[in-house]
Structure formats: C-alpha cells, structure tokens
CSV table of C-alpha atoms in Angstrom, one decimal:
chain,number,residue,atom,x,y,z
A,1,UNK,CA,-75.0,59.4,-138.2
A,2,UNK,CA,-71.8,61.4,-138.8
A,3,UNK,CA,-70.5,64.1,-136.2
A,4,UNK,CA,-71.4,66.7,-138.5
A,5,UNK,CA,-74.9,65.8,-139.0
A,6,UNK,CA,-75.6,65.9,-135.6
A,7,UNK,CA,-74.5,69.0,-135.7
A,8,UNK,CA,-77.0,70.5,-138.6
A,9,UNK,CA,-79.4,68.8,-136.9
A,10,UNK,CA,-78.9,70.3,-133.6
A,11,UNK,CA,-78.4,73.9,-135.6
A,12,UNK,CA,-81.9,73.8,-137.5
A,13,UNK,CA,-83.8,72.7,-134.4
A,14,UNK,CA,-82.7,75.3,-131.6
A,15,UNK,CA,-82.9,77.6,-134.6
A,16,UNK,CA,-86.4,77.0,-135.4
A,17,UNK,CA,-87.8,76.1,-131.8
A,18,UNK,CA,-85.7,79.6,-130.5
A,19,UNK,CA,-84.1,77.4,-127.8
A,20,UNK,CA,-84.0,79.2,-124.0
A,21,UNK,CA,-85.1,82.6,-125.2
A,22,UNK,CA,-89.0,81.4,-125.4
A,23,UNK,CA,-89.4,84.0,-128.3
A,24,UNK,CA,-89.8,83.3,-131.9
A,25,UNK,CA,-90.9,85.2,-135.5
A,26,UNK,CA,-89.3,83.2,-138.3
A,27,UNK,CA,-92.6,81.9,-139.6
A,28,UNK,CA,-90.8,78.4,-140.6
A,29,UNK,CA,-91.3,75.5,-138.9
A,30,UNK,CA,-89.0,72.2,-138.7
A,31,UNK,CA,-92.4,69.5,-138.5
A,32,UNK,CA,-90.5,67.6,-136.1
A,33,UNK,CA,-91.5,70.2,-133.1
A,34,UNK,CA,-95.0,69.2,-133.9
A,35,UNK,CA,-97.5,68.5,-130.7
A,36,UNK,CA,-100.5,67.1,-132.9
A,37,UNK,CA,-101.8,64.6,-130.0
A,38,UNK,CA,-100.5,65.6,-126.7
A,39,UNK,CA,-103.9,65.2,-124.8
A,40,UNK,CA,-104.7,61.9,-125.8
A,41,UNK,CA,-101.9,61.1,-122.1
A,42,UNK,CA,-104.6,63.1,-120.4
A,43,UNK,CA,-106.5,60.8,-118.3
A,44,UNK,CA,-110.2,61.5,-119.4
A,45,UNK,CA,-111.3,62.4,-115.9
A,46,UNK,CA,-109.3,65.3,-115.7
A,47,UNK,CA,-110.6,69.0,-115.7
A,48,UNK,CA,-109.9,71.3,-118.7
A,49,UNK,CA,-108.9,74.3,-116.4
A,50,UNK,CA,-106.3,71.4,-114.7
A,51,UNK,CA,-103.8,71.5,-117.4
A,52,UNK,CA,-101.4,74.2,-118.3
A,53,UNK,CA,-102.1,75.5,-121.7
A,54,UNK,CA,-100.1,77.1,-124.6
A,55,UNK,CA,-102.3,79.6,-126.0
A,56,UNK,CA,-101.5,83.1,-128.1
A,57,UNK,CA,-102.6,86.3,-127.5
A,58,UNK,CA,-104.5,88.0,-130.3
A,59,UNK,CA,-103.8,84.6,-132.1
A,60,UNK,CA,-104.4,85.9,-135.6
A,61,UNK,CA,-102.9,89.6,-135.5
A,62,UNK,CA,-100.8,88.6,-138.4
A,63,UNK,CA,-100.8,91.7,-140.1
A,64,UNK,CA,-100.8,95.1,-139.8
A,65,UNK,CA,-97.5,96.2,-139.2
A,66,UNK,CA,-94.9,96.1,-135.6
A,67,UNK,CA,-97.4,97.8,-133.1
A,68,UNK,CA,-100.4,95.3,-134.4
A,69,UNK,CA,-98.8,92.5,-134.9
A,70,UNK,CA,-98.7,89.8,-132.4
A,71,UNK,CA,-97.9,86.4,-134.3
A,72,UNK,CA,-96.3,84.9,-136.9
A,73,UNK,CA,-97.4,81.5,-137.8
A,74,UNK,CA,-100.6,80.9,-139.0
A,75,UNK,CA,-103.9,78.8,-137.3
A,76,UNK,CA,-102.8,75.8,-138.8
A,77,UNK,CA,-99.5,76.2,-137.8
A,78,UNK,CA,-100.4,77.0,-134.1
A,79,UNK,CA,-102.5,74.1,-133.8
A,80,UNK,CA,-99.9,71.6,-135.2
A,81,UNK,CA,-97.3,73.1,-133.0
A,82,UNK,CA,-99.4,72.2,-130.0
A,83,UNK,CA,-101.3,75.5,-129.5
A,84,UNK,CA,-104.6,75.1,-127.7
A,85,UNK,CA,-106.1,78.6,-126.5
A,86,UNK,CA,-107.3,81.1,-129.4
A,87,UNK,CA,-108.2,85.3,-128.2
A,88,UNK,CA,-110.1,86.3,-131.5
A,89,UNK,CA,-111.2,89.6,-131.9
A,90,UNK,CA,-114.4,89.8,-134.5
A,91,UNK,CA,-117.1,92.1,-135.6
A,92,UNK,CA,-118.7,93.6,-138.8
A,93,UNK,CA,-117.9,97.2,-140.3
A,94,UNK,CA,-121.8,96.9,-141.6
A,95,UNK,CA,-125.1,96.2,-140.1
A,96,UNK,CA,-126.2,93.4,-143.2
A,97,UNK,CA,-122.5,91.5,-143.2
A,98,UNK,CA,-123.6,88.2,-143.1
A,99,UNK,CA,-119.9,87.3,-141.9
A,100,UNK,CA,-118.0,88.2,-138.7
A,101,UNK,CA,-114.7,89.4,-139.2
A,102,UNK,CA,-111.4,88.9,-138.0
A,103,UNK,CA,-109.6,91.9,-136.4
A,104,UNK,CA,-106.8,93.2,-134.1
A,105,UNK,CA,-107.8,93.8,-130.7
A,106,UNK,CA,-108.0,97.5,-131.4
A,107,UNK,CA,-110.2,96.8,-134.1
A,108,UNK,CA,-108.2,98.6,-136.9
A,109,UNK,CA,-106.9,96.2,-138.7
A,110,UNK,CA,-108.5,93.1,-140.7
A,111,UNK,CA,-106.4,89.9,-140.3
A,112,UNK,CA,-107.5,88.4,-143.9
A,113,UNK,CA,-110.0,85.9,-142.4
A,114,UNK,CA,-113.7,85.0,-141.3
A,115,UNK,CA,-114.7,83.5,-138.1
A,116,UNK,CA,-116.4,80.7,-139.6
A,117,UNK,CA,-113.3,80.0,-141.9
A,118,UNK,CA,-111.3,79.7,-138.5
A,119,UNK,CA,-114.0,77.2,-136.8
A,120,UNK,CA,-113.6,75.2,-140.0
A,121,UNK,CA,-109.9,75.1,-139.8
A,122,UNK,CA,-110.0,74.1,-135.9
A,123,UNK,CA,-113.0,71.4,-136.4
A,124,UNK,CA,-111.0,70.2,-139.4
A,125,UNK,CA,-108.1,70.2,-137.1
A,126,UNK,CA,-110.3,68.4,-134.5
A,127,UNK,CA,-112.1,65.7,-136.8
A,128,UNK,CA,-108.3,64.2,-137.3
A,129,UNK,CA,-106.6,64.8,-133.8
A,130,UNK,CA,-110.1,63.5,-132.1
A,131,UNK,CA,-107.7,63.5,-128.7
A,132,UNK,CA,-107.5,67.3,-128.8
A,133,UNK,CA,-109.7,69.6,-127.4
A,134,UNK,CA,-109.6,73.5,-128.6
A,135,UNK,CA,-110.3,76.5,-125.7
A,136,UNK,CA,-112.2,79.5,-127.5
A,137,UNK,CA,-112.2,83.1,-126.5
A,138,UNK,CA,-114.6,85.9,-129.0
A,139,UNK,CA,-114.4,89.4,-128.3
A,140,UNK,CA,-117.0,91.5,-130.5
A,141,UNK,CA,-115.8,94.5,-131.1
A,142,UNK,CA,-117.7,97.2,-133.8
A,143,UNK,CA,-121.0,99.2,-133.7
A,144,UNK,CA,-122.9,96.5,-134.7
A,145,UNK,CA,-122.8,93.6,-131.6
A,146,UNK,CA,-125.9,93.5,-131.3
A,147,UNK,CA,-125.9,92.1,-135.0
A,148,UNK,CA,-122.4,90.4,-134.5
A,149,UNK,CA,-124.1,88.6,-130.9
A,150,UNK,CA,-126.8,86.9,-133.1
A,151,UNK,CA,-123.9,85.8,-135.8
A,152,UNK,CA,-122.2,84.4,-133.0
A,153,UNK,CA,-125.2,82.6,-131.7
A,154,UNK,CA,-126.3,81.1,-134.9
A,155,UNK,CA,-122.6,80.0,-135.2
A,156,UNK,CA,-123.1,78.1,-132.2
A,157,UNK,CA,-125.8,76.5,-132.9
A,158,UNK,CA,-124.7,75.4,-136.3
A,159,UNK,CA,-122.0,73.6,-134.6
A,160,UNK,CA,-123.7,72.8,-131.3
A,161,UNK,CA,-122.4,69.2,-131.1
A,162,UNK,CA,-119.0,70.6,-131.9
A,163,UNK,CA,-119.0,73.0,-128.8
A,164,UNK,CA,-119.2,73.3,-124.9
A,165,UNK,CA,-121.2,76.8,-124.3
A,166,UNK,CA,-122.2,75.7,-120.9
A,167,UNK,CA,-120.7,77.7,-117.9
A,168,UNK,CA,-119.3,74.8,-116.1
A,169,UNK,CA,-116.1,73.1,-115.7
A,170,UNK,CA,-115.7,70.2,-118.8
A,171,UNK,CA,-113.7,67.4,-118.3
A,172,UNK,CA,-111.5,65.9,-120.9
A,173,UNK,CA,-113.6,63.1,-122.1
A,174,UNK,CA,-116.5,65.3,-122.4
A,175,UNK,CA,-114.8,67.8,-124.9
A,176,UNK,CA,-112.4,65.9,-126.2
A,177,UNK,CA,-112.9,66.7,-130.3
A,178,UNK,CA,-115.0,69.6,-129.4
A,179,UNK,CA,-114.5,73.8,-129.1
A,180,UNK,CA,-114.6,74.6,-125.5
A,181,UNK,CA,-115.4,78.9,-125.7
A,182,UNK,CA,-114.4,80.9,-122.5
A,183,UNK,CA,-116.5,84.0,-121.8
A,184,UNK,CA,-115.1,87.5,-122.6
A,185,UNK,CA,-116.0,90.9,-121.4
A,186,UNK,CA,-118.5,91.6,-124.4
A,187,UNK,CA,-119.9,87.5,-125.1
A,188,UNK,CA,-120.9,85.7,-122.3
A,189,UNK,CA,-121.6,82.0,-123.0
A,190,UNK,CA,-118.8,79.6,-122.4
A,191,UNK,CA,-116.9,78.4,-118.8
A,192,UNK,CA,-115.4,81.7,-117.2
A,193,UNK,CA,-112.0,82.6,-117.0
A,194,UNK,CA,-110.0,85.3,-114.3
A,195,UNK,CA,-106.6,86.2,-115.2
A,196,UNK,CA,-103.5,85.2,-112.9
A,197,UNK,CA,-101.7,88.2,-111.9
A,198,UNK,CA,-98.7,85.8,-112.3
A,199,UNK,CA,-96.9,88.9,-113.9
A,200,UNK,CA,-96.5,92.6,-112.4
A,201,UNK,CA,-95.1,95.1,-114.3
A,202,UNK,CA,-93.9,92.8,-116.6
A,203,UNK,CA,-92.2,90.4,-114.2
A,204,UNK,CA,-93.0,87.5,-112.8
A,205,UNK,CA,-93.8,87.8,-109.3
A,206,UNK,CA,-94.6,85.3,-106.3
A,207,UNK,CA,-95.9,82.9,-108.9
A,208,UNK,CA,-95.7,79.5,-106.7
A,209,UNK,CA,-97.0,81.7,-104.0
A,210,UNK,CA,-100.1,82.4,-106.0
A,211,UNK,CA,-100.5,79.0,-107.8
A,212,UNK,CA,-101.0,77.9,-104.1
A,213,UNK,CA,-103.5,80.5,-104.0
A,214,UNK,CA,-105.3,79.8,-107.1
A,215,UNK,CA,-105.3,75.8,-107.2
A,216,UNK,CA,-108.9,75.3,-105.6
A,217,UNK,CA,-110.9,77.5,-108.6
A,218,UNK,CA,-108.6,75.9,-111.3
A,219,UNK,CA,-110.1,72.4,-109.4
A,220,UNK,CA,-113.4,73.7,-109.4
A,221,UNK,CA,-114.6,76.9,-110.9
A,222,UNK,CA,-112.8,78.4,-114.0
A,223,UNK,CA,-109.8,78.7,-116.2
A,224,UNK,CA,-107.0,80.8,-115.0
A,225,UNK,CA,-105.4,83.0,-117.9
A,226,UNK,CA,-102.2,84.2,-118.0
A,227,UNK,CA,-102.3,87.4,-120.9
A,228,UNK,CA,-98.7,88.4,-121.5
A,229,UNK,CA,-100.6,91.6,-124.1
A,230,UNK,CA,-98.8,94.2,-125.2
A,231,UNK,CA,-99.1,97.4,-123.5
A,232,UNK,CA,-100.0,100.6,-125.1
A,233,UNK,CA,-96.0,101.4,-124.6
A,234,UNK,CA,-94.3,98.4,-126.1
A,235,UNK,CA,-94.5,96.7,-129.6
A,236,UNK,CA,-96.1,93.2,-128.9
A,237,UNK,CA,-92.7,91.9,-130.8
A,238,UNK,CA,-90.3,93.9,-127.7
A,239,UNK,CA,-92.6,92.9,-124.9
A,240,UNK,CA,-92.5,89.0,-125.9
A,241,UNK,CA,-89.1,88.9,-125.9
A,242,UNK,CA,-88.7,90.1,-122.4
A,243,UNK,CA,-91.7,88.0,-121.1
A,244,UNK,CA,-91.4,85.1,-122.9
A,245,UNK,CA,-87.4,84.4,-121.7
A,246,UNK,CA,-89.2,85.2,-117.9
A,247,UNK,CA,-92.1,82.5,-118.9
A,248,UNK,CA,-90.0,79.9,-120.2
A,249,UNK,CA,-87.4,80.0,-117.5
A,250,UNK,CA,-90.4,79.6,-115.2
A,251,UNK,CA,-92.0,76.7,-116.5
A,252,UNK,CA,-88.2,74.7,-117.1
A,253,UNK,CA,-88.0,75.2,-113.2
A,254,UNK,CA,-91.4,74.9,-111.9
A,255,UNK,CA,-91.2,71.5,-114.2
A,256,UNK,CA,-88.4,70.6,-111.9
A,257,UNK,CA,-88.7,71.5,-108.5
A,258,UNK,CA,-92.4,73.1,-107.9
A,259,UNK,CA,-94.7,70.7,-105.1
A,260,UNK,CA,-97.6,72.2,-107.2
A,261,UNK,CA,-96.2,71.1,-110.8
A,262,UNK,CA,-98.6,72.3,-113.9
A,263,UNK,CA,-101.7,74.2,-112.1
A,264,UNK,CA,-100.5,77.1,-114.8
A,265,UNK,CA,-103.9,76.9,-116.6
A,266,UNK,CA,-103.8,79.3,-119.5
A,267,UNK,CA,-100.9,80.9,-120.9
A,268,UNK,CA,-102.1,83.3,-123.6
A,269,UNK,CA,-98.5,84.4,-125.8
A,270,UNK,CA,-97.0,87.0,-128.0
A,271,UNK,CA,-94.6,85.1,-130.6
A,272,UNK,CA,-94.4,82.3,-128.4
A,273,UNK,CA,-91.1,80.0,-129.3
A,274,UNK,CA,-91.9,76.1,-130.1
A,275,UNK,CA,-89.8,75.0,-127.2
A,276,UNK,CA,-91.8,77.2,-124.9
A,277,UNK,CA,-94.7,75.7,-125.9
A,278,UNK,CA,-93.2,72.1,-125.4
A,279,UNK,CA,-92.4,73.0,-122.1
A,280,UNK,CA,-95.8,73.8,-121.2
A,281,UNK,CA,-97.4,70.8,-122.7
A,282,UNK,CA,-95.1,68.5,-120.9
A,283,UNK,CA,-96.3,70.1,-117.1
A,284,UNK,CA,-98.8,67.1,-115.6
A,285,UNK,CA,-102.2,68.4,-114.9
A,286,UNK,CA,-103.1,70.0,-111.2
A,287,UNK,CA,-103.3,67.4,-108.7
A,288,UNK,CA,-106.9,68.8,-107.7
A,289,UNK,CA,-108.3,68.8,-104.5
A,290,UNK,CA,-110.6,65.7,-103.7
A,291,UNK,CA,-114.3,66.3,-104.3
A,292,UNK,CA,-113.8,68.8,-106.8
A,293,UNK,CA,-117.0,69.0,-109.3
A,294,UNK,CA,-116.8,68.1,-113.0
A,295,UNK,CA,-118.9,68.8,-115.6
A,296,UNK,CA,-122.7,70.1,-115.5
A,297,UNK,CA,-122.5,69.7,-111.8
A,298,UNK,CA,-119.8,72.0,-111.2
A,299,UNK,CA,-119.9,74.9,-108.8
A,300,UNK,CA,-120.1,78.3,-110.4
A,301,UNK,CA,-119.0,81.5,-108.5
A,302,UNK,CA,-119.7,84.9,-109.9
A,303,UNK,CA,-117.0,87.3,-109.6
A,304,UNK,CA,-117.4,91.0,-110.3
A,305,UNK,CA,-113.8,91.5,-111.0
A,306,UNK,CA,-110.4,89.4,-111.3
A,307,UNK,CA,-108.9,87.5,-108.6
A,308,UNK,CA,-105.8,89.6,-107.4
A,309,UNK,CA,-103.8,86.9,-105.2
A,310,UNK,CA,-100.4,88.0,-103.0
C-alpha cells in the first residue's frame, strides 16, 4: 500500500470512530469499526454484571431537536457497532393502543418506532450473532401504565424463550442469544441495577476507589450503571462532549494500569464515539470474588435507594 493510502485510511477511521474525544454525531459509519461478536471471548461461566458494557442513554432519542436528542445512529447501527445496553422510554397516548410507543424520556416526543419493532430488530440481531447477549431497560411513561404494564407483560411472554425476566444474576451461557431486561423505577421484572456514582458533578471522581467498593455486588447481586444523562441545564449533545473525553480517557488508563481492570459494568452514553466503545469492549471481565452465585441461585439484596460509595 502506497504512503498516501495509509494516510486516507488513517483520515476516514479517526474521523468516523472520533479518535480520543470519545464523542461522535456524524451518523456514518466506516463497517470496519464493527463489534458484531465480541462476547463469543467471554468464557460462558462469567456473570453478565462482570463485564463492562457500552450502552446509550435514551438509546433511541433520535429526534426531536438539540435538547431531546441524545443519539445519532440508529438500533441497528448501535448493535453492529458493539452496543449492548438499551434505556427505552415507552407508553401509549390512548387507553385502546394496542402498541407501545417509543418516546424521549420526558415523554414529548415520539422517536418513529414501536417497542415490538425494536425487540424484532434486537432478536433479529440476536438470531445471527447467537454469541451476543442484549441488556434491556423499559421505562413506562403516560397515563395509561397500567394498560402499557399488561402490553409489556404480554410482550414478555410472547418472547419468553427469548428473555431473562428473572431477578437474578445470568451468566453468559445462560443468556447468550437472549434479552436480558434490568428493572426500572416504573417496571419491575428483570435483574436489578444501582447506578455508580462514578461521576460528580460531571466529573469523574475516585472511580478506582469506588470500583474497589462496588466489585462484590457486580460478583454477586446486580448491574452497576453508569448514566452520563443530560441534565435539565445542558443539551445532551454539550454534556457528552465533556463526559465522554472524561470517560474514554478513563477506560484507556484503567485498561492499562488499574489492579481491578473492567469491573465498569454499565456505561449508559450520550453520542458515544466508536473508539469509546471499542475501548470498553476490550476491558476483561471482573475477576469476581470466589464463591460468588450464578444464576437462579444468586443472592438478591433489596435496596431502597442507590449505593452512594466514597
């Protein structure tokens, strides 16, 4: 290859992949920076809340203009890119929809799609890439979740071989090819989930401290999520590019040096870059402690609030 070639080559990936900023919203995508199969290296005996996750926040807030907007590429897109944590936000306007529908998370905008279009797209995603396993996270929102619960149930159940509801810990082999849902604040079934604290005030404070802290439950009892959401004061576009530069030097060194190397669990991101996300995927799973539980035997522990570590 001629010295010039390298060169365009070099110049369309760190374009596309937004090299060492961790932020990206050209909605293009150089199919080389795919990560269709990067959990099939995951030993089968390891827990799903032991890996460090790429995940997006409000994962299909395409639309609706700069203070509602949180993404740019589309389901498909995020999945082949390596993507493996979805936040929706659904609900119905009316009482007799017979579909749940896809919103922001303040519930004003409609982002074009169904919830069971999405499943489709992810089992279609899954049937292919039978390695992969897919974390789910529903928020109802509307007047109607009673109606939009019992939607969400028969969902379920349509797809009940197709999706871990239970409240303990998976392992790999037992999900792999399958939706794994996390609980949210207004739909219960699925393995819980407490948020890290790994950012104050938009910065990233103590984190090795607190992934000291926070290694036993991610061994044990849930999936630690790290939201990077957009406050009621910044654009989701402004905040990521702040958070994200933060999030990716982070990972490059905690890669390097860290005694405790992945143990991240979830990182849930705003316009996350595709060299973020390879970062991410490359952190080995949490060496968990010995004797941790798996599966249907896991310990559960109920907490009334999230974990604040220091």
């Amino acid at each position: 290859m001629e010295n010039h070639e390298y060169f365009w080559l070099f110049l369309i990936i760190n374009c596309c992949s937004g090299s060492g900023t961790g932020f990206n919203d050209d909605p293009a995508i150089d199919p080389r920076l795919y990560n269709l199969d990067w959990m099939k290296s995951v030993p089968d005996e390891t827990l799903i809340s032991a890996l460090s996750i790429p995940g997006t926040h409000e994962s299909l807030s395409l639309h609706g203009g700069p203070l509602a907007k949180c993404q740019v590429w589309t389901l498909d897109q995020q999945l082949n890119l390596g993507v493996r944590y979805f936040d929706l936000h659904v609900g119905l306007w009316l009482s007799n929809q017979k579909y749940l529908y896809i919103r922001d998370s303040h519930w004003m905008f409609w982002q074009h799609a169904h919830l069971d279009e999405v499943l489709r797209i992810i089992f279609n995603f899954l049937n292919t890439h039978t390695s992969e396993s897919v974390l789910v996270k529903v928020t109802l929102h509307g007047l109607y979740q009673g109606r939009a619960t019992k939607l969400m149930t028969e969902l379920i159940d349509k797809n009940r071989n197709k999706i871990w509801n239970k409240s303990s810990i998976p392992n790999m082999q037992q999900v792999r090819g399958n939706i794994v849902l996390l609980q949210s604040d207004t739909f219960n079934p699925g393995i819980e989930n407490q948020e890290s604290m790994f950012f104050e005030n938009k910065k990233l404070i103590n984190v090795e401290d607190k992934i000291r802290n926070i290694k036993s439950h991610l061994c044990d009892h849930h999936v630690v999520l790290t939201d990077t959401a957009a406050s009621a004061l910044s654009r989701p576009k402004t905040l990521a590019q702040t958070l994200n530069k933060q999030l990716v030097n982070f990972v490059v060194q905690h890669k390097k040096s860290s005694s405790n190397q992945g143990c991240l669990g979830v990182l849930s991101m705003n316009f996350p870059s595709a060299d973020l996300i390879k970062n991410i995927i490359q952190l080995k799973p949490c060496n968990c402690v010995k004797g941790a539980k798996i599966g249907d035997g896991g310990r559960k522990i109920q907490l009334k609030k999230p974990l604040h570590w220091t």
